[in-house]
Amino acid sequence: MLGIQSRREFLASTAVGIAAAAARDIPHPMRPRPLPPPPPPPSRWAAKPVVVSSANGLRAVQRAFDLLMQGADSLDAVIEGVKIQELDPNDDSVGYGGLPNADGVVQLDASCMHGPTKRAGAVGALEGIKTPSEVAKLVLKYTNHIFLVGEGAKRFALQYGFKEEDLLTEHAREVWLRWRANLNPDDDYLDVPEGEHMSVRPTGTINCDAVTPQGDISSVTTTSGLAFKIPGRVGDSPIIGAGEYTDNEIGAAGSTGRGESNIKVCGGFLTVEHMRRGMKPTDACLETLKRVAKLTEPRLLDERGRPKFDLKFYAVNKRGEFGAASFVPGRFAVHDGTAAKLMDTAYLYERAASR
Ligand code: GLY
């Protein structure tokens, strides 16, 4: 299996790597390794390989699916997929270029689970590292822990060769300055003119889940979280069982949208449990959304009792069936062996609730 090593194997490979470093680059645990032999022919597949993602993951599902077809491990495939968004300065909801917290500091969250080895890793409020999904994978691979946060998570990443960088792009800085200026009419910042006011606080994220031809499953979710959040806030994305969850016997599920509402229902876990009881992925996602709606406090419901926020779930099962659902019509990305494409989510309500 590619990518998941025992501590002893890692130490041995590190020793070799250090010797080799004199001749070439510094060894880096995330450097792609040679791929194992390609998967068996389709007639011998245990599952229909598939990758699903939030709608911003069209490139992610293409990349992850290509890697699956080359024999890559499911976790390596989804991490390589979401890294495209993490490294893209134009996606202001994930990784580098993500919108900052209320202090103007970008704090990133990510988690992942690897079905075959039953391992999990996560980082929260990570600053200065562009690809928190990779750091979460390092926690999974090389520690006895699951969740590292803040300064400790950063130091951990630096120890493994990650570079500390300024994650705040000019675009993100400008959006943050405008938000701050309009926060309070009585403060010392002059308001930005009406037309430019941001009325919505974005909660972008990318979740990606994959099934290999052998029926092995992994999931990852990574985000810069709620824009302008209180410093230190973490949402659902880095919480195993909320932002994503994998059980290699059943399937995987993950989410994007208002993290606080997902945390209360442990939506990743709950969706997998719905599938364990026999539901198809789409129905499982819808069922979880119904639970979210039931647990929503009145201030977040419209006059007809519908949640006023966005939340989506994505799921795959052991056979390679997949689905996604949202409160109102939405889109998600999938590669099911034909092509990377956007598809419509199933949904609970025809139209968006009034805010
Ligand atoms: N779902 C992303 C967040 O709430 O941070």
Short mmCIF file of N, CA and C in Angstrom, two decimals, residues 111-270:
data_model
loop_
_atom_site.label_atom_id
_atom_site.label_comp_id
_atom_site.label_asym_id
_atom_site.label_seq_id
_atom_site.Cartn_x
_atom_site.Cartn_y
_atom_site.Cartn_z
N SER A 111 -9.00 17.54 8.11
CA SER A 111 -8.95 16.19 8.70
C SER A 111 -9.04 15.15 7.60
N CYS A 112 -8.59 13.95 7.93
CA CYS A 112 -8.67 12.87 6.94
C CYS A 112 -8.79 11.52 7.66
N MET A 113 -9.35 10.56 6.95
CA MET A 113 -9.41 9.19 7.47
C MET A 113 -9.03 8.22 6.36
N HIS A 114 -8.32 7.16 6.76
CA HIS A 114 -7.85 6.15 5.81
C HIS A 114 -8.52 4.83 6.19
N GLY A 115 -9.45 4.40 5.35
CA GLY A 115 -10.25 3.22 5.66
C GLY A 115 -9.44 1.96 5.93
N PRO A 116 -8.52 1.60 5.04
CA PRO A 116 -7.83 0.31 5.20
C PRO A 116 -7.08 0.19 6.52
N THR A 117 -6.46 1.27 6.99
CA THR A 117 -5.68 1.19 8.24
C THR A 117 -6.46 1.70 9.45
N LYS A 118 -7.69 2.18 9.22
CA LYS A 118 -8.54 2.66 10.32
C LYS A 118 -7.88 3.80 11.08
N ARG A 119 -7.15 4.65 10.37
CA ARG A 119 -6.45 5.74 11.04
C ARG A 119 -7.04 7.09 10.64
N ALA A 120 -6.79 8.08 11.52
CA ALA A 120 -7.34 9.41 11.30
C ALA A 120 -6.33 10.46 11.71
N GLY A 121 -6.39 11.62 11.08
CA GLY A 121 -5.50 12.72 11.46
C GLY A 121 -6.19 14.05 11.20
N ALA A 122 -5.82 15.06 11.99
CA ALA A 122 -6.48 16.36 11.84
C ALA A 122 -5.60 17.48 12.39
N VAL A 123 -5.79 18.67 11.81
CA VAL A 123 -5.16 19.87 12.35
C VAL A 123 -6.20 20.98 12.42
N GLY A 124 -6.10 21.83 13.43
CA GLY A 124 -7.03 22.95 13.59
C GLY A 124 -6.29 24.24 13.85
N ALA A 125 -6.83 25.34 13.33
CA ALA A 125 -6.26 26.68 13.54
C ALA A 125 -4.77 26.70 13.21
N LEU A 126 -4.42 26.07 12.11
CA LEU A 126 -3.03 25.99 11.66
C LEU A 126 -2.71 27.26 10.86
N GLU A 127 -1.62 27.93 11.23
CA GLU A 127 -1.23 29.16 10.54
C GLU A 127 0.06 28.94 9.74
N GLY A 128 0.16 29.58 8.59
CA GLY A 128 1.43 29.67 7.88
C GLY A 128 1.79 28.49 7.00
N ILE A 129 0.92 27.48 6.90
CA ILE A 129 1.21 26.30 6.09
C ILE A 129 0.11 26.17 5.04
N LYS A 130 0.51 26.11 3.78
CA LYS A 130 -0.48 26.18 2.70
C LYS A 130 -1.39 24.96 2.59
N THR A 131 -0.89 23.79 2.98
CA THR A 131 -1.63 22.55 2.71
C THR A 131 -1.92 21.78 4.01
N PRO A 132 -2.93 22.23 4.76
CA PRO A 132 -3.23 21.54 6.03
C PRO A 132 -3.65 20.08 5.83
N SER A 133 -4.17 19.73 4.66
CA SER A 133 -4.56 18.32 4.44
C SER A 133 -3.33 17.42 4.53
N GLU A 134 -2.19 17.91 4.03
CA GLU A 134 -0.97 17.09 4.10
C GLU A 134 -0.49 16.96 5.54
N VAL A 135 -0.67 18.02 6.32
CA VAL A 135 -0.24 17.96 7.71
C VAL A 135 -1.14 16.99 8.48
N ALA A 136 -2.45 17.03 8.18
CA ALA A 136 -3.37 16.08 8.81
C ALA A 136 -2.94 14.64 8.47
N LYS A 137 -2.51 14.44 7.24
CA LYS A 137 -2.07 13.09 6.84
C LYS A 137 -0.81 12.68 7.59
N LEU A 138 0.05 13.64 7.88
CA LEU A 138 1.25 13.31 8.66
C LEU A 138 0.89 12.93 10.10
N VAL A 139 -0.09 13.64 10.66
CA VAL A 139 -0.55 13.28 12.00
C VAL A 139 -1.06 11.85 11.98
N LEU A 140 -1.82 11.53 10.95
CA LEU A 140 -2.38 10.17 10.80
C LEU A 140 -1.27 9.13 10.68
N LYS A 141 -0.26 9.46 9.88
CA LYS A 141 0.76 8.44 9.57
C LYS A 141 1.80 8.25 10.65
N TYR A 142 2.19 9.36 11.31
CA TYR A 142 3.41 9.30 12.11
C TYR A 142 3.22 9.59 13.58
N THR A 143 1.97 9.71 14.04
CA THR A 143 1.79 9.97 15.47
C THR A 143 0.77 9.02 16.07
N ASN A 144 0.81 9.01 17.39
CA ASN A 144 -0.12 8.23 18.19
C ASN A 144 -1.36 9.07 18.51
N HIS A 145 -1.42 10.26 17.92
CA HIS A 145 -2.52 11.20 18.18
C HIS A 145 -3.41 11.33 16.95
N ILE A 146 -4.45 12.12 17.11
CA ILE A 146 -5.35 12.34 15.97
C ILE A 146 -5.47 13.81 15.62
N PHE A 147 -5.40 14.71 16.62
CA PHE A 147 -5.78 16.10 16.36
C PHE A 147 -4.74 17.03 16.98
N LEU A 148 -4.03 17.78 16.16
CA LEU A 148 -3.09 18.81 16.65
C LEU A 148 -3.63 20.18 16.27
N VAL A 149 -3.46 21.16 17.16
CA VAL A 149 -4.01 22.49 16.89
C VAL A 149 -2.96 23.58 17.08
N GLY A 150 -3.24 24.71 16.44
CA GLY A 150 -2.52 25.95 16.67
C GLY A 150 -1.01 25.85 16.50
N GLU A 151 -0.31 26.45 17.46
CA GLU A 151 1.14 26.55 17.40
C GLU A 151 1.80 25.16 17.34
N GLY A 152 1.25 24.22 18.11
CA GLY A 152 1.81 22.86 18.10
C GLY A 152 1.70 22.22 16.73
N ALA A 153 0.57 22.44 16.08
CA ALA A 153 0.38 21.87 14.74
C ALA A 153 1.37 22.48 13.77
N LYS A 154 1.60 23.79 13.92
CA LYS A 154 2.56 24.43 13.02
C LYS A 154 3.97 23.91 13.25
N ARG A 155 4.36 23.80 14.52
CA ARG A 155 5.72 23.31 14.81
C ARG A 155 5.90 21.90 14.28
N PHE A 156 4.85 21.09 14.43
CA PHE A 156 4.88 19.72 13.90
C PHE A 156 5.12 19.74 12.39
N ALA A 157 4.39 20.61 11.68
CA ALA A 157 4.55 20.68 10.22
C ALA A 157 5.96 21.13 9.84
N LEU A 158 6.47 22.12 10.57
CA LEU A 158 7.82 22.63 10.25
C LEU A 158 8.86 21.54 10.46
N GLN A 159 8.66 20.73 11.50
CA GLN A 159 9.61 19.63 11.76
C GLN A 159 9.67 18.64 10.60
N TYR A 160 8.57 18.54 9.86
CA TYR A 160 8.52 17.61 8.73
C TYR A 160 8.91 18.27 7.41
N GLY A 161 9.40 19.49 7.47
CA GLY A 161 9.95 20.12 6.27
C GLY A 161 9.03 21.08 5.56
N PHE A 162 7.85 21.33 6.14
CA PHE A 162 6.97 22.32 5.51
C PHE A 162 7.56 23.71 5.72
N LYS A 163 7.28 24.60 4.78
CA LYS A 163 7.77 25.98 4.86
C LYS A 163 6.68 26.88 5.42
N GLU A 164 7.07 27.78 6.33
CA GLU A 164 6.09 28.75 6.81
C GLU A 164 5.98 29.89 5.81
N GLU A 165 4.75 30.22 5.42
CA GLU A 165 4.55 31.25 4.40
C GLU A 165 3.40 32.16 4.81
N ASP A 166 3.37 33.35 4.23
CA ASP A 166 2.24 34.26 4.45
C ASP A 166 1.08 33.79 3.57
N LEU A 167 -0.02 33.41 4.19
CA LEU A 167 -1.14 32.84 3.43
C LEU A 167 -2.15 33.89 2.99
N LEU A 168 -1.98 35.12 3.47
CA LEU A 168 -2.97 36.16 3.18
C LEU A 168 -2.64 36.79 1.82
N THR A 169 -3.45 36.53 0.82
CA THR A 169 -3.24 37.14 -0.50
C THR A 169 -3.78 38.58 -0.46
N GLU A 170 -3.42 39.35 -1.46
CA GLU A 170 -3.91 40.74 -1.53
C GLU A 170 -5.43 40.76 -1.61
N HIS A 171 -6.00 39.83 -2.39
CA HIS A 171 -7.46 39.76 -2.51
C HIS A 171 -8.09 39.52 -1.13
N ALA A 172 -7.56 38.53 -0.41
CA ALA A 172 -8.15 38.19 0.89
C ALA A 172 -7.99 39.35 1.87
N ARG A 173 -6.84 40.03 1.80
CA ARG A 173 -6.61 41.17 2.70
C ARG A 173 -7.64 42.27 2.42
N GLU A 174 -7.90 42.52 1.12
CA GLU A 174 -8.83 43.58 0.77
C GLU A 174 -10.25 43.25 1.25
N VAL A 175 -10.64 41.99 1.07
CA VAL A 175 -11.98 41.58 1.51
C VAL A 175 -12.09 41.74 3.02
N TRP A 176 -11.03 41.36 3.73
CA TRP A 176 -11.05 41.46 5.19
C TRP A 176 -11.12 42.92 5.63
N LEU A 177 -10.32 43.81 4.99
CA LEU A 177 -10.32 45.23 5.37
C LEU A 177 -11.71 45.84 5.16
N ARG A 178 -12.36 45.43 4.07
CA ARG A 178 -13.69 45.95 3.79
C ARG A 178 -14.68 45.45 4.85
N TRP A 179 -14.56 44.19 5.22
CA TRP A 179 -15.44 43.64 6.26
C TRP A 179 -15.25 44.42 7.56
N ARG A 180 -13.99 44.70 7.91
CA ARG A 180 -13.71 45.38 9.18
C ARG A 180 -14.26 46.80 9.15
N ALA A 181 -14.12 47.45 7.98
CA ALA A 181 -14.58 48.83 7.89
C ALA A 181 -16.09 48.94 8.09
N ASN A 182 -16.82 47.91 7.65
CA ASN A 182 -18.28 47.98 7.72
C ASN A 182 -18.87 47.31 8.97
N LEU A 183 -18.01 46.86 9.84
CA LEU A 183 -18.48 46.10 11.00
C LEU A 183 -19.31 46.96 11.94
N ASN A 184 -18.86 48.19 12.18
CA ASN A 184 -19.51 49.04 13.17
C ASN A 184 -19.45 50.50 12.69
N PRO A 185 -20.60 51.11 12.47
CA PRO A 185 -20.60 52.48 11.93
C PRO A 185 -19.93 53.49 12.87
N ASP A 186 -19.79 53.14 14.16
CA ASP A 186 -19.24 54.10 15.13
C ASP A 186 -17.76 53.90 15.42
N ASP A 187 -17.14 52.96 14.71
CA ASP A 187 -15.72 52.75 15.02
C ASP A 187 -14.87 53.75 14.22
N ASP A 188 -13.56 53.61 14.28
CA ASP A 188 -12.68 54.59 13.66
C ASP A 188 -12.33 54.27 12.21
N TYR A 189 -12.92 53.19 11.68
CA TYR A 189 -12.71 52.88 10.26
C TYR A 189 -13.89 53.44 9.46
N LEU A 190 -13.61 54.18 8.39
CA LEU A 190 -14.68 54.74 7.56
C LEU A 190 -15.34 53.63 6.76
N ASP A 191 -16.67 53.64 6.73
CA ASP A 191 -17.40 52.59 6.02
C ASP A 191 -17.06 52.59 4.53
N VAL A 192 -17.02 51.39 3.95
CA VAL A 192 -16.86 51.24 2.51
C VAL A 192 -18.24 51.47 1.89
N PRO A 193 -18.33 52.17 0.75
CA PRO A 193 -19.64 52.49 0.16
C PRO A 193 -20.55 51.28 -0.01
N GLU A 194 -21.88 51.57 0.03
CA GLU A 194 -22.94 50.56 0.02
C GLU A 194 -22.68 49.37 -0.90
N GLY A 195 -22.55 49.67 -2.18
CA GLY A 195 -22.46 48.61 -3.19
C GLY A 195 -21.36 47.60 -2.92
N GLU A 196 -20.35 47.98 -2.18
CA GLU A 196 -19.21 47.10 -1.97
C GLU A 196 -19.32 46.30 -0.67
N HIS A 197 -20.40 46.53 0.08
CA HIS A 197 -20.51 45.87 1.38
C HIS A 197 -20.72 44.38 1.22
N MET A 198 -20.00 43.59 2.02
CA MET A 198 -20.19 42.15 1.98
C MET A 198 -21.31 41.77 2.94
N SER A 199 -22.40 41.21 2.41
CA SER A 199 -23.51 40.86 3.30
C SER A 199 -23.44 39.39 3.72
N VAL A 200 -22.68 38.59 3.00
CA VAL A 200 -22.62 37.16 3.30
C VAL A 200 -21.22 36.80 3.76
N ARG A 201 -21.13 36.00 4.82
CA ARG A 201 -19.82 35.52 5.27
C ARG A 201 -19.61 34.13 4.71
N PRO A 202 -18.72 34.00 3.75
CA PRO A 202 -18.58 32.71 3.09
C PRO A 202 -18.04 31.63 4.02
N THR A 203 -18.54 30.39 3.84
CA THR A 203 -17.94 29.23 4.49
C THR A 203 -17.62 28.23 3.39
N GLY A 204 -16.58 28.48 2.65
CA GLY A 204 -16.18 27.54 1.61
C GLY A 204 -15.29 26.47 2.23
N THR A 205 -15.18 25.36 1.56
CA THR A 205 -14.45 24.21 2.07
C THR A 205 -14.35 23.24 0.91
N ILE A 206 -13.42 22.28 0.97
CA ILE A 206 -13.51 21.17 0.02
C ILE A 206 -13.48 19.85 0.79
N ASN A 207 -14.45 19.01 0.48
CA ASN A 207 -14.46 17.62 0.97
C ASN A 207 -14.23 16.72 -0.24
N CYS A 208 -13.49 15.64 -0.06
CA CYS A 208 -13.25 14.70 -1.16
C CYS A 208 -13.21 13.28 -0.59
N ASP A 209 -13.94 12.36 -1.23
CA ASP A 209 -14.06 10.97 -0.77
C ASP A 209 -13.84 10.06 -1.96
N ALA A 210 -13.10 8.96 -1.74
CA ALA A 210 -12.77 8.09 -2.87
C ALA A 210 -12.90 6.62 -2.51
N VAL A 211 -13.23 5.83 -3.53
CA VAL A 211 -13.26 4.37 -3.42
C VAL A 211 -12.36 3.80 -4.52
N THR A 212 -11.45 2.92 -4.15
CA THR A 212 -10.55 2.32 -5.13
C THR A 212 -11.22 1.10 -5.77
N PRO A 213 -10.66 0.60 -6.87
CA PRO A 213 -11.22 -0.63 -7.48
C PRO A 213 -11.21 -1.80 -6.50
N GLN A 214 -10.33 -1.76 -5.52
CA GLN A 214 -10.30 -2.84 -4.51
C GLN A 214 -11.34 -2.63 -3.41
N GLY A 215 -12.06 -1.51 -3.47
CA GLY A 215 -13.08 -1.23 -2.46
C GLY A 215 -12.53 -0.56 -1.21
N ASP A 216 -11.33 -0.02 -1.28
CA ASP A 216 -10.78 0.73 -0.14
C ASP A 216 -11.22 2.19 -0.24
N ILE A 217 -11.39 2.80 0.93
CA ILE A 217 -12.08 4.10 0.99
C ILE A 217 -11.29 5.08 1.87
N SER A 218 -11.27 6.35 1.45
CA SER A 218 -10.69 7.41 2.29
C SER A 218 -11.46 8.70 2.10
N SER A 219 -11.26 9.63 3.04
CA SER A 219 -11.94 10.92 2.97
C SER A 219 -11.02 12.01 3.51
N VAL A 220 -11.21 13.24 3.01
CA VAL A 220 -10.48 14.40 3.53
C VAL A 220 -11.37 15.62 3.39
N THR A 221 -11.24 16.53 4.36
CA THR A 221 -11.92 17.83 4.27
C THR A 221 -10.93 18.90 4.72
N THR A 222 -10.87 20.00 3.96
CA THR A 222 -9.91 21.06 4.29
C THR A 222 -10.55 22.42 4.02
N THR A 223 -10.21 23.40 4.84
CA THR A 223 -10.91 24.69 4.77
C THR A 223 -10.11 25.81 5.44
N SER A 224 -10.44 27.03 5.06
CA SER A 224 -9.98 28.18 5.85
C SER A 224 -11.08 28.60 6.83
N GLY A 225 -12.20 27.89 6.78
CA GLY A 225 -13.25 28.10 7.78
C GLY A 225 -14.08 29.34 7.50
N LEU A 226 -14.91 29.64 8.45
CA LEU A 226 -15.79 30.80 8.34
C LEU A 226 -14.96 32.08 8.24
N ALA A 227 -15.23 32.86 7.20
CA ALA A 227 -14.48 34.11 7.04
C ALA A 227 -14.72 35.02 8.25
N PHE A 228 -13.66 35.66 8.72
CA PHE A 228 -13.72 36.67 9.80
C PHE A 228 -14.18 36.08 11.13
N LYS A 229 -13.95 34.80 11.29
CA LYS A 229 -14.32 34.09 12.53
C LYS A 229 -13.56 34.66 13.73
N ILE A 230 -14.06 34.37 14.90
CA ILE A 230 -13.33 34.72 16.12
C ILE A 230 -12.03 33.91 16.11
N PRO A 231 -10.90 34.57 16.31
CA PRO A 231 -9.63 33.83 16.27
C PRO A 231 -9.66 32.60 17.17
N GLY A 232 -9.21 31.49 16.63
CA GLY A 232 -9.23 30.25 17.39
C GLY A 232 -10.43 29.37 17.09
N ARG A 233 -11.44 29.93 16.44
CA ARG A 233 -12.62 29.11 16.10
C ARG A 233 -12.22 28.00 15.13
N VAL A 234 -12.65 26.79 15.42
CA VAL A 234 -12.56 25.74 14.41
C VAL A 234 -13.98 25.25 14.12
N GLY A 235 -14.20 24.90 12.89
CA GLY A 235 -15.51 24.42 12.47
C GLY A 235 -15.57 22.91 12.47
N ASP A 236 -16.36 22.38 11.57
CA ASP A 236 -16.54 20.93 11.49
C ASP A 236 -15.42 20.22 10.74
N SER A 237 -14.78 20.93 9.81
CA SER A 237 -13.84 20.26 8.88
C SER A 237 -12.77 19.43 9.57
N PRO A 238 -12.14 19.90 10.66
CA PRO A 238 -11.09 19.10 11.26
C PRO A 238 -11.60 18.10 12.29
N ILE A 239 -12.91 18.03 12.45
CA ILE A 239 -13.45 17.14 13.49
C ILE A 239 -13.84 15.81 12.84
N ILE A 240 -13.10 14.77 13.23
CA ILE A 240 -13.38 13.43 12.72
C ILE A 240 -14.80 13.06 13.12
N GLY A 241 -15.60 12.64 12.15
CA GLY A 241 -16.99 12.30 12.46
C GLY A 241 -17.95 13.43 12.12
N ALA A 242 -17.42 14.64 11.98
CA ALA A 242 -18.27 15.75 11.55
C ALA A 242 -17.89 16.13 10.12
N GLY A 243 -16.71 16.76 9.95
CA GLY A 243 -16.28 17.21 8.62
C GLY A 243 -16.09 16.08 7.63
N GLU A 244 -15.70 14.93 8.10
CA GLU A 244 -15.60 13.74 7.24
C GLU A 244 -15.48 12.51 8.12
N TYR A 245 -15.76 11.35 7.53
CA TYR A 245 -15.67 10.09 8.26
C TYR A 245 -15.60 8.95 7.27
N THR A 246 -14.79 7.94 7.60
CA THR A 246 -14.67 6.76 6.74
C THR A 246 -14.74 5.50 7.59
N ASP A 247 -15.53 4.55 7.14
CA ASP A 247 -15.49 3.19 7.68
C ASP A 247 -15.29 2.29 6.45
N ASN A 248 -14.16 1.62 6.39
CA ASN A 248 -13.82 0.89 5.16
C ASN A 248 -14.80 -0.23 4.83
N GLU A 249 -15.60 -0.64 5.81
CA GLU A 249 -16.60 -1.69 5.51
C GLU A 249 -17.88 -1.11 4.92
N ILE A 250 -18.06 0.22 5.09
CA ILE A 250 -19.35 0.82 4.73
C ILE A 250 -19.21 1.90 3.66
N GLY A 251 -18.44 2.94 3.96
CA GLY A 251 -18.32 4.06 3.03
C GLY A 251 -17.70 5.26 3.71
N ALA A 252 -17.83 6.40 3.05
CA ALA A 252 -17.30 7.65 3.60
C ALA A 252 -18.28 8.77 3.33
N ALA A 253 -18.19 9.82 4.18
CA ALA A 253 -19.04 10.99 3.97
C ALA A 253 -18.34 12.22 4.51
N GLY A 254 -18.68 13.37 3.93
CA GLY A 254 -18.10 14.63 4.41
C GLY A 254 -19.03 15.78 4.10
N SER A 255 -18.61 16.96 4.51
CA SER A 255 -19.52 18.09 4.39
C SER A 255 -18.81 19.38 4.03
N THR A 256 -19.60 20.34 3.54
CA THR A 256 -19.18 21.73 3.43
C THR A 256 -20.35 22.59 3.90
N GLY A 257 -20.05 23.80 4.32
CA GLY A 257 -21.12 24.69 4.78
C GLY A 257 -20.96 25.03 6.26
N ARG A 258 -22.05 25.40 6.90
CA ARG A 258 -21.99 25.92 8.27
C ARG A 258 -21.57 24.84 9.27
N GLY A 259 -20.30 24.92 9.67
CA GLY A 259 -19.71 23.88 10.49
C GLY A 259 -20.39 23.68 11.83
N GLU A 260 -20.80 24.77 12.46
CA GLU A 260 -21.41 24.66 13.80
C GLU A 260 -22.65 23.77 13.76
N SER A 261 -23.39 23.86 12.65
CA SER A 261 -24.62 23.06 12.55
C SER A 261 -24.31 21.59 12.30
N ASN A 262 -23.23 21.33 11.62
CA ASN A 262 -22.83 19.94 11.37
C ASN A 262 -22.26 19.29 12.63
N ILE A 263 -21.46 20.05 13.37
CA ILE A 263 -20.82 19.46 14.57
C ILE A 263 -21.87 18.85 15.50
N LYS A 264 -23.01 19.54 15.62
CA LYS A 264 -24.02 19.07 16.58
C LYS A 264 -24.63 17.73 16.21
N VAL A 265 -24.57 17.36 14.91
CA VAL A 265 -25.15 16.06 14.53
C VAL A 265 -24.06 15.04 14.18
N CYS A 266 -22.79 15.43 14.28
CA CYS A 266 -21.69 14.53 13.87
C CYS A 266 -22.00 13.99 12.47
N GLY A 267 -22.20 14.93 11.52
CA GLY A 267 -22.80 14.58 10.24
C GLY A 267 -22.04 13.57 9.39
N GLY A 268 -20.70 13.61 9.41
CA GLY A 268 -19.95 12.63 8.62
C GLY A 268 -20.23 11.22 9.13
N PHE A 269 -20.13 11.07 10.45
CA PHE A 269 -20.38 9.78 11.09
C PHE A 269 -21.84 9.34 10.88
N LEU A 270 -22.75 10.28 11.11
CA LEU A 270 -24.18 9.94 11.02
C LEU A 270 -24.53 9.45 9.61
#
